[in-house]
Amino acid sequence: MSPDRHSESVENYLKTIFLLAERWEGSVGVSALAERLGVSSPSASGMVRKLVEAGLVDHARYAGITLTPSGRESALAVVRRHRLIEMFLVTELDLAWDEVHEEAEALEHAVSDRLLDRIDDRLGHPRYDPHGDPIPGRDGRMPEVRARRLPELKFGEGGELVRVDDTDPEVLRYLDAHDVRLGDRVDLLTRKPFDGPFVVRLRRGDAADRTAADAEEEWGPSLARALWVGADEPA
């Protein structure tokens, strides 16, 4: 059974707290929450107090924000709607992967549970969205993603590109322009000095429409942090 729905503002806060905790594996600070939502810190603090009163989050003094069980359940429901909508827009309506995030942001609050279940059935119950993000199941269970951000790899490690941060469409457009796709093999070779770019070997898939199969690329820190690699073995 789906949890009770909240206002669009509350849903956005719960989802954002979940996503920040998912990305950084810990509690979430008010300043990070405010920055991600594009609001002032006082505004974010005020909403967090309301969420605490509603039993949706915990926030101890000088500590981060964490979702309560009911808050997590509600957040997962929003995340599920968002990621299924993104998958539908890409696979059924042929939108590009850099176009669907904003559309899903609006539609996730309007789609009914019945329609969402039909979308899920139509898509064959996908486990991951177009950016490699896991899609919570109807029971709230989250598929596992065994991956690390590219900068967390040691030199010589590599694996399949399994996930891309979708918050910056410029990153997605850059990857498209340079023919980098989920499923490609990425090996971290080295890093240029003075916090320079990461040097990687990119091994593209063998689809007929691909450019040169293997290439050495230099990716800046912000791009590298947006990429998750399923590390498996030294290159």
Short mmCIF file of C-alpha atoms in Angstrom, two decimals:
data_model
loop_
_atom_site.label_atom_id
_atom_site.label_comp_id
_atom_site.label_asym_id
_atom_site.label_seq_id
_atom_site.Cartn_x
_atom_site.Cartn_y
_atom_site.Cartn_z
CA MET A 1 0.00 0.00 0.00
CA SER A 2 1.31 3.46 -0.90
CA PRO A 3 1.93 5.90 1.96
CA ASP A 4 -0.26 8.95 2.37
CA ARG A 5 0.76 11.76 0.06
CA HIS A 6 1.94 15.12 1.32
CA SER A 7 2.09 18.58 -0.20
CA GLU A 8 4.44 19.13 -3.13
CA SER A 9 6.79 21.15 -0.91
CA VAL A 10 6.97 18.44 1.76
CA GLU A 11 7.51 15.75 -0.87
CA ASN A 12 10.34 17.75 -2.42
CA TYR A 13 12.06 18.12 0.95
CA LEU A 14 11.71 14.45 1.82
CA LYS A 15 12.95 13.35 -1.59
CA THR A 16 15.91 15.73 -1.47
CA ILE A 17 16.93 14.58 2.01
CA PHE A 18 16.81 11.00 0.77
CA LEU A 19 18.83 11.76 -2.37
CA LEU A 20 21.51 13.70 -0.50
CA ALA A 21 21.84 10.91 2.06
CA GLU A 22 21.92 8.34 -0.76
CA ARG A 23 24.70 10.18 -2.57
CA TRP A 24 26.87 10.92 0.46
CA GLU A 25 25.89 8.03 2.76
CA GLY A 26 25.10 9.96 5.90
CA SER A 27 22.96 12.56 7.57
CA VAL A 28 22.14 15.76 5.71
CA GLY A 29 22.98 19.29 6.79
CA VAL A 30 20.56 22.19 6.53
CA SER A 31 22.95 24.19 4.35
CA ALA A 32 23.34 21.34 1.84
CA LEU A 33 19.58 20.86 1.78
CA ALA A 34 18.97 24.56 1.20
CA GLU A 35 21.55 24.71 -1.58
CA ARG A 36 20.10 21.70 -3.39
CA LEU A 37 16.56 23.09 -3.20
CA GLY A 38 17.58 26.65 -4.06
CA VAL A 39 16.13 28.18 -0.90
CA SER A 40 17.60 30.14 2.00
CA SER A 41 18.96 28.35 5.06
CA PRO A 42 16.32 29.96 7.34
CA SER A 43 13.59 28.75 4.99
CA ALA A 44 15.02 25.23 4.99
CA SER A 45 15.36 25.28 8.79
CA GLY A 46 11.73 26.27 9.15
CA MET A 47 10.53 23.44 6.95
CA VAL A 48 12.76 20.94 8.75
CA ARG A 49 11.13 21.94 12.04
CA LYS A 50 7.71 21.24 10.49
CA LEU A 51 8.91 17.87 9.24
CA VAL A 52 10.18 17.02 12.72
CA GLU A 53 6.80 17.95 14.21
CA ALA A 54 5.10 15.75 11.61
CA GLY A 55 7.29 12.80 12.56
CA LEU A 56 8.90 12.62 9.12
CA VAL A 57 12.50 13.52 10.04
CA ASP A 58 14.80 13.63 13.04
CA HIS A 59 17.10 16.59 13.56
CA ALA A 60 19.16 16.81 16.73
CA ARG A 61 20.94 20.06 17.59
CA TYR A 62 24.29 20.33 15.78
CA ALA A 63 23.57 17.05 13.99
CA GLY A 64 22.31 16.25 10.53
CA ILE A 65 18.82 15.50 9.30
CA THR A 66 17.69 11.89 8.96
CA LEU A 67 14.42 10.45 7.74
CA THR A 68 12.20 8.57 10.16
CA PRO A 69 10.71 5.27 8.94
CA SER A 70 7.54 7.04 7.81
CA GLY A 71 9.56 9.83 6.22
CA ARG A 72 11.70 7.33 4.35
CA GLU A 73 8.61 5.48 3.13
CA SER A 74 7.17 8.71 1.75
CA ALA A 75 10.50 9.72 0.19
CA LEU A 76 10.86 6.35 -1.53
CA ALA A 77 7.38 6.68 -2.99
CA VAL A 78 8.31 10.02 -4.58
CA VAL A 79 11.64 8.66 -5.83
CA ARG A 80 9.84 5.71 -7.37
CA ARG A 81 7.39 7.98 -9.19
CA HIS A 82 10.21 10.23 -10.41
CA ARG A 83 12.44 7.48 -11.76
CA LEU A 84 9.66 5.49 -13.41
CA ILE A 85 8.45 8.65 -15.15
CA GLU A 86 11.98 9.35 -16.38
CA MET A 87 12.23 5.82 -17.76
CA PHE A 88 8.85 6.15 -19.47
CA LEU A 89 9.78 9.46 -21.08
CA VAL A 90 13.02 8.04 -22.46
CA THR A 91 11.85 4.62 -23.61
CA GLU A 92 8.30 5.40 -24.74
CA LEU A 93 8.46 9.05 -25.81
CA ASP A 94 12.10 9.18 -26.98
CA LEU A 95 13.10 12.15 -24.86
CA ALA A 96 16.85 12.54 -24.31
CA TRP A 97 18.22 11.63 -20.89
CA ASP A 98 19.17 15.26 -20.22
CA GLU A 99 15.55 16.40 -20.81
CA VAL A 100 13.58 14.15 -18.49
CA HIS A 101 14.62 15.26 -15.00
CA GLU A 102 12.70 18.54 -15.02
CA GLU A 103 9.66 16.91 -16.61
CA ALA A 104 9.64 14.20 -13.95
CA GLU A 105 10.01 16.83 -11.22
CA ALA A 106 6.63 18.23 -12.23
CA LEU A 107 4.83 14.99 -13.04
CA GLU A 108 5.89 13.06 -9.93
CA HIS A 109 3.42 15.02 -7.79
CA ALA A 110 0.48 14.59 -10.17
CA VAL A 111 0.63 10.99 -11.35
CA SER A 112 -1.80 8.63 -9.63
CA ASP A 113 -0.73 5.34 -8.10
CA ARG A 114 -2.93 3.48 -10.58
CA LEU A 115 -1.33 5.19 -13.57
CA LEU A 116 2.13 4.66 -12.10
CA ASP A 117 1.47 0.93 -11.77
CA ARG A 118 0.37 0.83 -15.42
CA ILE A 119 3.58 2.62 -16.41
CA ASP A 120 5.59 0.13 -14.37
CA ASP A 121 3.81 -2.78 -16.06
CA ARG A 122 4.29 -1.24 -19.50
CA LEU A 123 8.03 -0.86 -18.92
CA GLY A 124 8.43 -4.40 -17.62
CA HIS A 125 9.22 -3.39 -14.04
CA PRO A 126 12.64 -1.79 -14.63
CA ARG A 127 15.12 -1.83 -11.76
CA TYR A 128 17.07 1.24 -12.89
CA ASP A 129 16.21 4.53 -14.58
CA PRO A 130 17.95 6.00 -17.68
CA HIS A 131 20.76 7.41 -15.54
CA GLY A 132 21.39 4.15 -13.69
CA ASP A 133 19.61 5.23 -10.51
CA PRO A 134 17.79 2.35 -8.75
CA ILE A 135 14.00 2.40 -8.87
CA PRO A 136 12.31 1.42 -5.59
CA GLY A 137 9.88 -1.46 -5.97
CA ARG A 138 6.22 -1.34 -5.06
CA ASP A 139 7.21 -2.73 -1.68
CA GLY A 140 9.73 0.08 -1.14
CA ARG A 141 12.77 -2.13 -1.58
CA MET A 142 15.68 -0.48 -3.36
CA PRO A 143 17.74 -2.44 -5.89
CA GLU A 144 21.40 -2.58 -4.94
CA VAL A 145 23.99 -0.54 -6.83
CA ARG A 146 27.50 -1.86 -6.30
CA ALA A 147 29.57 1.05 -7.49
CA ARG A 148 31.88 3.83 -6.44
CA ARG A 149 32.35 7.33 -7.72
CA LEU A 150 35.18 7.48 -10.23
CA PRO A 151 37.50 9.54 -7.95
CA GLU A 152 37.21 6.82 -5.28
CA LEU A 153 38.89 4.25 -7.51
CA LYS A 154 42.57 3.49 -7.22
CA PHE A 155 44.79 3.93 -10.25
CA GLY A 156 44.51 0.78 -12.33
CA GLU A 157 40.98 -0.04 -11.21
CA GLY A 158 38.04 0.04 -13.55
CA GLY A 159 34.64 -1.31 -14.37
CA GLU A 160 31.36 -0.67 -16.10
CA LEU A 161 29.86 2.82 -16.02
CA VAL A 162 26.62 2.11 -14.18
CA ARG A 163 25.30 5.44 -12.93
CA VAL A 164 25.42 9.15 -13.77
CA ASP A 165 24.29 12.04 -11.60
CA ASP A 166 21.32 13.60 -13.39
CA THR A 167 21.16 16.88 -11.48
CA ASP A 168 23.27 18.77 -14.05
CA PRO A 169 21.98 18.39 -17.62
CA GLU A 170 25.26 19.82 -18.93
CA VAL A 171 27.03 16.68 -17.69
CA LEU A 172 24.56 14.48 -19.58
CA ARG A 173 24.89 16.56 -22.75
CA TYR A 174 28.69 16.39 -22.50
CA LEU A 175 28.58 12.60 -22.23
CA ASP A 176 26.23 12.41 -25.21
CA ALA A 177 28.48 14.68 -27.28
CA HIS A 178 31.50 12.49 -26.48
CA ASP A 179 29.63 9.21 -26.99
CA VAL A 180 29.91 8.01 -23.40
CA ARG A 181 27.10 5.67 -22.32
CA LEU A 182 26.09 3.49 -19.43
CA GLY A 183 27.65 0.08 -19.88
CA ASP A 184 30.91 1.42 -21.29
CA ARG A 185 34.10 0.28 -19.57
CA VAL A 186 36.08 2.95 -17.70
CA ASP A 187 39.58 2.36 -16.28
CA LEU A 188 41.23 5.00 -14.12
CA LEU A 189 44.82 5.41 -15.29
CA THR A 190 46.16 8.41 -13.39
CA ARG A 191 45.44 12.02 -12.47
CA LYS A 192 47.22 15.13 -13.63
CA PRO A 193 49.01 17.04 -10.83
CA PHE A 194 47.63 19.98 -8.84
CA ASP A 195 44.06 18.64 -8.69
CA GLY A 196 44.02 18.24 -12.45
CA PRO A 197 41.78 16.04 -14.58
CA PHE A 198 41.43 12.28 -14.20
CA VAL A 199 42.95 10.31 -17.07
CA VAL A 200 40.83 7.30 -18.02
CA ARG A 201 40.70 4.65 -20.69
CA LEU A 202 37.21 4.47 -22.16
CA ARG A 203 36.18 1.24 -23.86
CA ARG A 204 32.94 1.78 -25.72
CA GLY A 205 30.39 -0.90 -26.45
CA ASP A 206 30.27 -2.53 -29.86
CA ALA A 207 27.02 -1.03 -31.15
CA ALA A 208 27.17 -0.11 -34.84
CA ASP A 209 26.54 3.58 -34.19
CA ARG A 210 29.51 4.02 -31.83
CA THR A 211 32.65 6.02 -32.54
CA ALA A 212 36.14 4.55 -32.00
CA ALA A 213 35.89 1.67 -29.53
CA ASP A 214 38.79 2.65 -27.24
CA ALA A 215 39.97 6.11 -26.28
CA GLU A 216 41.99 7.85 -23.60
CA GLU A 217 40.04 10.71 -22.03
CA GLU A 218 40.72 13.46 -19.51
CA TRP A 219 37.75 14.21 -17.26
CA GLY A 220 37.67 17.11 -14.82
CA PRO A 221 36.87 16.64 -11.12
CA SER A 222 33.24 17.77 -11.36
CA LEU A 223 32.53 15.35 -14.20
CA ALA A 224 34.38 12.51 -12.46
CA ARG A 225 32.33 12.99 -9.28
CA ALA A 226 29.14 12.59 -11.33
CA LEU A 227 30.10 9.11 -12.54
CA TRP A 228 29.73 5.77 -10.73
CA VAL A 229 31.81 2.81 -11.81
CA GLY A 230 31.17 -0.79 -10.83
CA ALA A 231 34.77 -1.47 -9.87
CA ASP A 232 35.77 -5.05 -10.43
CA GLU A 233 39.42 -5.57 -11.24
CA PRO A 234 42.69 -3.79 -12.09
CA ALA A 235 43.05 -2.60 -15.66
#
